[in-house]
Coordinates of C-alpha atoms in Angstrom, one line a residue:
M1 CA -11.9 19.7 13.4
Q2 CA -8.2 19.8 12.5
A3 CA -7.2 18.2 9.2
V4 CA -4.2 17.7 6.9
Q5 CA -5.1 19.6 3.7
F6 CA -3.7 21.3 0.6
S7 CA -5.4 23.8 -1.7
E8 CA -3.1 23.4 -4.6
H9 CA -0.7 20.8 -6.0
G10 CA 3.0 21.2 -5.4
D11 CA 5.9 20.3 -3.0
T12 CA 5.6 19.6 0.7
D13 CA 5.1 23.3 1.4
V14 CA 1.5 23.2 0.2
I15 CA 0.6 20.9 3.1
E16 CA -1.3 22.5 6.0
Y17 CA -2.8 21.3 9.2
G18 CA -5.7 23.4 10.3
E19 CA -9.4 23.9 10.7
F20 CA -11.8 22.1 8.4
P21 CA -15.6 21.7 8.7
D22 CA -16.7 18.7 10.7
P23 CA -17.9 15.8 8.6
E24 CA -21.5 14.7 8.7
P25 CA -22.0 11.0 8.0
A26 CA -24.5 10.1 5.3
D27 CA -27.0 7.3 5.8
D28 CA -24.5 4.6 4.7
E29 CA -21.5 6.2 6.4
V30 CA -19.8 5.9 9.8
L31 CA -18.2 8.8 11.7
V32 CA -14.7 7.8 12.9
D33 CA -12.7 9.5 15.6
V34 CA -9.2 8.9 14.1
K35 CA -6.6 7.7 16.4
A36 CA -3.8 6.9 13.9
A37 CA -3.2 7.1 10.2
A38 CA -0.4 6.3 7.8
L39 CA 1.1 7.5 4.6
N40 CA 1.6 5.7 1.3
H41 CA 3.5 6.8 -1.8
L42 CA 0.0 7.5 -3.3
D43 CA -0.2 10.5 -0.9
V44 CA 3.0 11.9 -2.4
W45 CA 1.7 11.6 -6.0
T46 CA -1.8 12.9 -5.1
R47 CA -0.2 16.0 -3.5
R48 CA 2.0 16.6 -6.6
G49 CA -1.0 16.1 -8.9
L50 CA -2.0 13.1 -11.0
P51 CA -3.1 13.4 -14.7
G52 CA -6.8 13.1 -15.2
I53 CA -7.7 13.6 -11.5
D54 CA -9.4 16.9 -10.7
L55 CA -9.6 17.1 -7.0
E56 CA -12.1 19.2 -5.0
M57 CA -10.0 21.8 -3.1
P58 CA -9.0 22.0 -0.4
H59 CA -8.2 18.3 -0.4
I60 CA -7.7 16.1 2.6
P61 CA -5.3 13.3 1.7
G62 CA -4.8 9.9 3.3
S63 CA -6.0 6.4 2.5
D64 CA -5.1 4.6 5.8
A65 CA -6.5 5.3 9.2
A66 CA -8.0 3.6 12.3
G67 CA -10.1 4.9 15.1
V68 CA -13.3 4.6 17.1
V69 CA -16.8 4.8 15.8
T70 CA -18.7 7.8 17.2
E71 CA -21.8 7.9 15.0
V72 CA -23.5 5.6 12.5
G73 CA -25.8 6.5 9.6
A74 CA -29.4 5.4 9.5
D75 CA -28.7 2.5 7.1
V76 CA -25.7 1.1 8.9
D77 CA -26.0 -2.1 10.9
R78 CA -22.5 -3.5 10.8
F79 CA -21.1 -1.1 13.4
E80 CA -22.1 0.8 16.5
E81 CA -20.6 3.5 18.7
G82 CA -17.4 2.5 20.4
D83 CA -16.3 -0.1 17.8
H84 CA -12.7 0.0 16.7
V85 CA -12.3 0.1 12.9
A86 CA -9.7 0.5 10.2
V87 CA -10.2 2.1 6.8
S88 CA -10.1 0.0 3.5
A89 CA -9.8 2.7 0.9
G90 CA -11.1 1.2 -2.3
V91 CA -14.6 2.3 -3.3
S92 CA -16.7 0.5 -5.9
C93 CA -20.2 1.0 -7.3
G94 CA -21.5 -2.5 -6.4
S95 CA -23.7 -2.7 -9.6
C96 CA -21.4 -2.8 -12.7
E97 CA -20.6 -6.1 -14.4
F98 CA -17.3 -6.5 -12.5
C99 CA -18.7 -5.8 -9.1
R100 CA -21.6 -8.2 -9.7
D101 CA -18.9 -10.8 -10.8
G102 CA -17.1 -10.4 -7.4
E103 CA -14.3 -8.2 -8.7
P104 CA -14.9 -4.8 -7.1
T105 CA -11.3 -3.6 -7.7
M106 CA -12.1 -3.8 -11.5
C107 CA -15.2 -1.6 -11.0
V108 CA -15.8 0.9 -13.8
D109 CA -16.1 3.6 -11.1
F110 CA -13.4 2.3 -8.8
H111 CA -11.7 5.0 -6.8
I112 CA -9.6 5.4 -3.7
L113 CA -10.3 7.5 -0.6
G114 CA -7.6 10.1 -0.4
E115 CA -6.6 9.8 -4.1
H116 CA -9.8 10.6 -6.0
V117 CA -11.9 12.0 -3.2
R118 CA -11.2 13.5 0.2
G119 CA -9.3 11.1 2.6
V120 CA -8.9 10.4 6.2
H121 CA -5.9 12.3 7.6
A122 CA -7.9 14.3 10.0
E123 CA -9.3 14.2 13.5
Q124 CA -12.6 12.8 12.2
A125 CA -13.6 11.1 9.0
A126 CA -17.0 10.1 7.6
V127 CA -16.4 6.8 5.8
P128 CA -18.8 4.4 4.0
A129 CA -19.5 1.4 6.2
D130 CA -18.5 -0.9 3.4
N131 CA -15.0 0.7 3.6
L132 CA -14.4 -0.2 7.3
V133 CA -13.0 -3.3 8.8
P134 CA -13.5 -4.3 12.5
V135 CA -10.3 -4.1 14.6
P136 CA -9.9 -6.2 17.8
D137 CA -9.5 -4.0 20.9
H138 CA -6.0 -5.4 21.6
V139 CA -4.5 -4.2 18.4
D140 CA -2.3 -1.1 18.7
W141 CA -3.6 2.0 16.9
E142 CA -0.4 2.4 14.9
V143 CA -0.7 -1.1 13.6
A144 CA -4.4 -0.8 12.8
G145 CA -3.9 2.6 11.1
S146 CA -1.0 1.5 8.9
A147 CA -1.7 -2.0 7.6
S148 CA -4.7 -1.9 5.4
L149 CA -3.6 -0.5 2.0
V150 CA -0.2 -2.2 1.7
F151 CA -1.1 -5.6 3.0
Q152 CA -4.3 -5.9 1.0
T153 CA -2.4 -4.8 -2.1
A154 CA 0.5 -7.3 -1.5
W155 CA -2.0 -10.1 -0.6
R156 CA -3.9 -9.7 -3.9
M157 CA -0.7 -9.4 -5.9
L158 CA 0.8 -12.7 -4.6
V159 CA -2.2 -14.9 -3.6
T160 CA -4.8 -14.0 -6.2
R161 CA -3.1 -12.5 -9.2
A162 CA 0.4 -14.2 -9.3
D163 CA -0.9 -17.4 -7.6
L164 CA 2.4 -17.8 -5.7
Q165 CA 2.9 -21.5 -4.7
P166 CA 5.0 -23.1 -1.9
G167 CA 8.5 -23.7 -3.1
E168 CA 8.6 -21.1 -5.8
N169 CA 11.0 -18.2 -5.6
V170 CA 10.0 -14.6 -5.7
L171 CA 11.9 -11.3 -6.0
V172 CA 10.5 -8.4 -4.0
L173 CA 11.7 -5.0 -5.2
G174 CA 11.9 -2.1 -2.7
A175 CA 11.5 -4.4 0.2
S176 CA 11.9 -1.5 2.7
G177 CA 8.8 0.3 1.5
G178 CA 5.2 -0.3 2.5
V179 CA 4.1 -2.7 -0.2
G180 CA 7.5 -4.3 -0.4
H181 CA 7.8 -5.2 3.3
A182 CA 4.2 -6.5 3.2
A183 CA 4.9 -8.6 0.1
L184 CA 8.1 -10.1 1.7
Q185 CA 6.2 -11.3 4.7
I186 CA 3.3 -12.7 2.7
A187 CA 5.6 -14.6 0.3
K188 CA 7.4 -16.2 3.3
Y189 CA 4.0 -17.1 4.8
L190 CA 3.0 -18.8 1.5
G191 CA 6.2 -20.9 1.6
A192 CA 8.2 -19.2 -1.1
E193 CA 12.0 -18.5 -1.2
V194 CA 12.3 -14.7 -1.1
Y195 CA 14.9 -12.5 -2.6
A196 CA 14.7 -8.8 -1.6
T197 CA 16.2 -5.6 -2.9
A198 CA 16.9 -2.4 -0.9
S199 CA 19.3 0.6 -1.1
S200 CA 21.3 0.3 2.1
E201 CA 22.7 -2.3 4.4
E202 CA 20.4 -1.2 7.2
K203 CA 17.4 -1.7 5.0
L204 CA 18.7 -5.1 4.0
D205 CA 19.2 -6.1 7.6
Y206 CA 15.5 -5.3 8.2
A207 CA 14.5 -7.4 5.2
E208 CA 16.4 -10.3 6.6
E209 CA 14.7 -9.8 10.0
L210 CA 11.4 -10.2 8.2
G211 CA 12.4 -13.4 6.5
A212 CA 14.3 -12.6 3.3
D213 CA 16.4 -15.6 2.2
E214 CA 18.7 -13.5 0.0
V215 CA 19.2 -9.7 -0.1
I216 CA 20.5 -7.5 -2.9
N217 CA 21.8 -3.9 -2.6
Y218 CA 20.6 -2.5 -5.9
E219 CA 22.8 0.6 -5.3
Q220 CA 25.9 -1.6 -5.5
E221 CA 25.1 -4.3 -8.0
D222 CA 22.7 -5.0 -10.9
F223 CA 19.9 -6.9 -9.3
A224 CA 19.0 -8.9 -12.4
D225 CA 22.7 -10.1 -12.6
A226 CA 22.5 -10.9 -8.9
V227 CA 19.3 -12.9 -9.3
R228 CA 20.8 -14.9 -12.1
E229 CA 23.9 -15.7 -10.1
I230 CA 21.9 -16.8 -7.0
T231 CA 19.5 -19.0 -9.0
G232 CA 22.2 -20.6 -11.2
H233 CA 21.1 -18.5 -14.2
R234 CA 17.5 -19.8 -13.9
G235 CA 15.7 -16.7 -12.7
V236 CA 12.8 -16.4 -10.3
D237 CA 9.2 -17.5 -10.7
V238 CA 7.7 -14.2 -9.6
V239 CA 8.8 -10.6 -9.5
V240 CA 6.9 -8.0 -7.3
D241 CA 7.5 -4.6 -9.0
H242 CA 5.8 -1.5 -7.7
I243 CA 8.6 0.8 -8.9
G244 CA 8.0 1.0 -12.6
A245 CA 10.3 2.6 -15.2
A246 CA 13.6 2.4 -13.3
T247 CA 13.3 -1.4 -12.7
W248 CA 11.1 -2.7 -15.5
D249 CA 13.8 -4.1 -17.8
N250 CA 15.7 -5.7 -15.0
S251 CA 12.5 -7.1 -13.6
L252 CA 11.7 -8.9 -16.8
A253 CA 15.4 -10.1 -17.0
S254 CA 15.1 -11.6 -13.5
L255 CA 12.3 -13.9 -14.5
A256 CA 12.7 -17.6 -15.3
K257 CA 11.0 -18.9 -18.4
G258 CA 7.3 -18.8 -17.8
G259 CA 7.7 -16.4 -14.9
R260 CA 5.2 -13.8 -13.7
L261 CA 5.8 -10.1 -13.2
V262 CA 3.1 -8.6 -11.0
T263 CA 2.8 -4.9 -10.7
C264 CA 0.7 -2.5 -8.6
G265 CA 2.4 0.8 -9.1
A266 CA 5.0 2.9 -10.9
T267 CA 6.7 5.2 -8.4
T268 CA 9.6 6.0 -10.8
G269 CA 7.3 6.5 -13.9
P270 CA 4.7 4.7 -15.8
N271 CA 6.2 4.4 -19.3
P272 CA 9.2 2.1 -19.4
E273 CA 10.7 0.6 -22.6
T274 CA 9.7 -3.1 -22.8
D275 CA 11.7 -5.9 -24.3
V276 CA 8.8 -7.6 -26.1
N277 CA 11.1 -10.3 -27.5
R278 CA 12.0 -11.4 -24.0
I279 CA 8.3 -11.6 -23.1
F280 CA 7.2 -13.8 -25.9
W281 CA 10.3 -15.9 -26.2
N282 CA 10.4 -16.7 -22.5
Q283 CA 6.6 -16.9 -22.3
L284 CA 6.4 -14.4 -19.5
K285 CA 3.2 -13.1 -17.9
V286 CA 2.8 -9.4 -17.0
I287 CA 0.0 -9.1 -14.4
G288 CA -1.6 -5.9 -13.1
S289 CA -3.1 -5.7 -9.6
T290 CA -4.9 -3.0 -7.7
M291 CA -5.9 -3.0 -4.0
G292 CA -8.0 -5.9 -2.7
T293 CA -11.6 -7.3 -2.6
P294 CA -13.4 -7.2 0.8
G295 CA -12.7 -10.9 1.2
E296 CA -9.0 -10.4 0.5
V297 CA -8.9 -7.5 3.0
D298 CA -10.6 -9.6 5.7
D299 CA -8.2 -12.5 5.1
V300 CA -5.0 -10.6 5.3
L301 CA -5.9 -8.2 8.1
E302 CA -7.0 -11.1 10.3
L303 CA -3.4 -12.3 10.0
V304 CA -2.2 -8.8 10.9
W305 CA -4.4 -8.6 13.9
E306 CA -3.2 -12.1 15.0
G307 CA 0.4 -11.0 14.7
E308 CA 1.4 -13.2 11.8
F309 CA 2.3 -10.1 9.8
E310 CA 3.8 -6.9 11.1
P311 CA 3.6 -3.4 9.6
R312 CA 7.0 -2.0 10.5
I313 CA 6.7 1.6 11.7
R314 CA 9.7 3.8 10.7
D315 CA 8.4 6.8 12.6
T316 CA 5.3 8.3 14.2
L317 CA 4.7 12.1 13.8
P318 CA 1.9 14.5 14.7
M319 CA -0.4 15.4 11.8
S320 CA 0.9 18.9 12.0
E321 CA 4.3 17.5 10.7
T322 CA 2.8 15.7 7.8
D323 CA 5.0 17.7 5.5
R324 CA 8.0 15.9 7.1
A325 CA 6.3 12.6 6.7
H326 CA 5.9 13.2 3.0
E327 CA 9.6 14.0 2.8
M328 CA 10.5 10.7 4.4
L329 CA 8.6 8.8 1.8
Q330 CA 9.8 10.7 -1.3
D331 CA 13.4 10.6 -0.1
R332 CA 13.2 6.9 0.8
E333 CA 14.2 7.4 4.4
G334 CA 14.0 4.4 6.7
F335 CA 12.1 1.1 6.5
G336 CA 8.3 0.5 6.6
K337 CA 5.4 2.8 7.3
V338 CA 5.2 6.4 8.4
V339 CA 2.4 7.0 10.9
V340 CA 0.7 10.3 11.6
R341 CA -1.6 10.9 14.6
P342 CA -3.9 13.9 15.3
D343 CA -2.1 16.4 17.5
S344 CA -4.9 16.1 19.9
E345 CA -4.1 12.4 20.4
L346 CA -0.5 13.1 21.5

């Protein structure tokens, strides 16, 4: 088969699209004929190299994809040939104390397809049946292949971890990115007032189209000052921060007393300085969140399939141009998700 792959960490020039041995599904796996896939910032970091993760080379990246089942392993009874499926990339052991307590994203062996092990940016992928979600036949492949990771992540952040309530206000940073634009839509669905940041007027227009009540161009003004002005110096109840070091101090400064900062990533760096005085004096909560449980995945993707939520597609490229797709993400070009499709599908 043809697959996106790299044999060493580095810049986008390490990415190749070429032959790779066909996958053979294990007894608990399903073979998927990939129709569309999508990139996340995780793919950029994996390609550059993450501390403590020693990948088997060559590595196939990619955590999001959708396609048609072509073969099922002997122990699989949830799917059959011809089914449409989407990948949910979080893998857990099923037997540790956290898995047994219904929290698989806290699994002691939790890992992500495409980050810790080979992923799904290829013509075919052998995926554990537990990591697949049924997709109705009417759902477009680009939607099915781009929604899973960001919408499950944003859903768990806001619904489960931050416990966002109707009438609260929430600040979504980087609302033009994958998690950001998903969080914006979910917050509106939950009945919150949503403030969104982005780096250009075009991106802010998109955020308003998706329901943002207030938009802030962080290239032109300090977003914490803007939030204080909009809220009459109160601050917001919740901040969604997936950016990290570059925004951390202002994220804390944007919160009302008793507010919650929920984070799922650190695209600008993992080690910001923290104003501990602000945290204890204002009685703030800093909440971590990773991916979603199978139930959370089912809940949010059902709303995507029904059209309640929309993964915005900034561009669709052939997999042979995945290097260009990586550039679009790392250079923050456009709004929403970048989709890649096997060249044989175009």
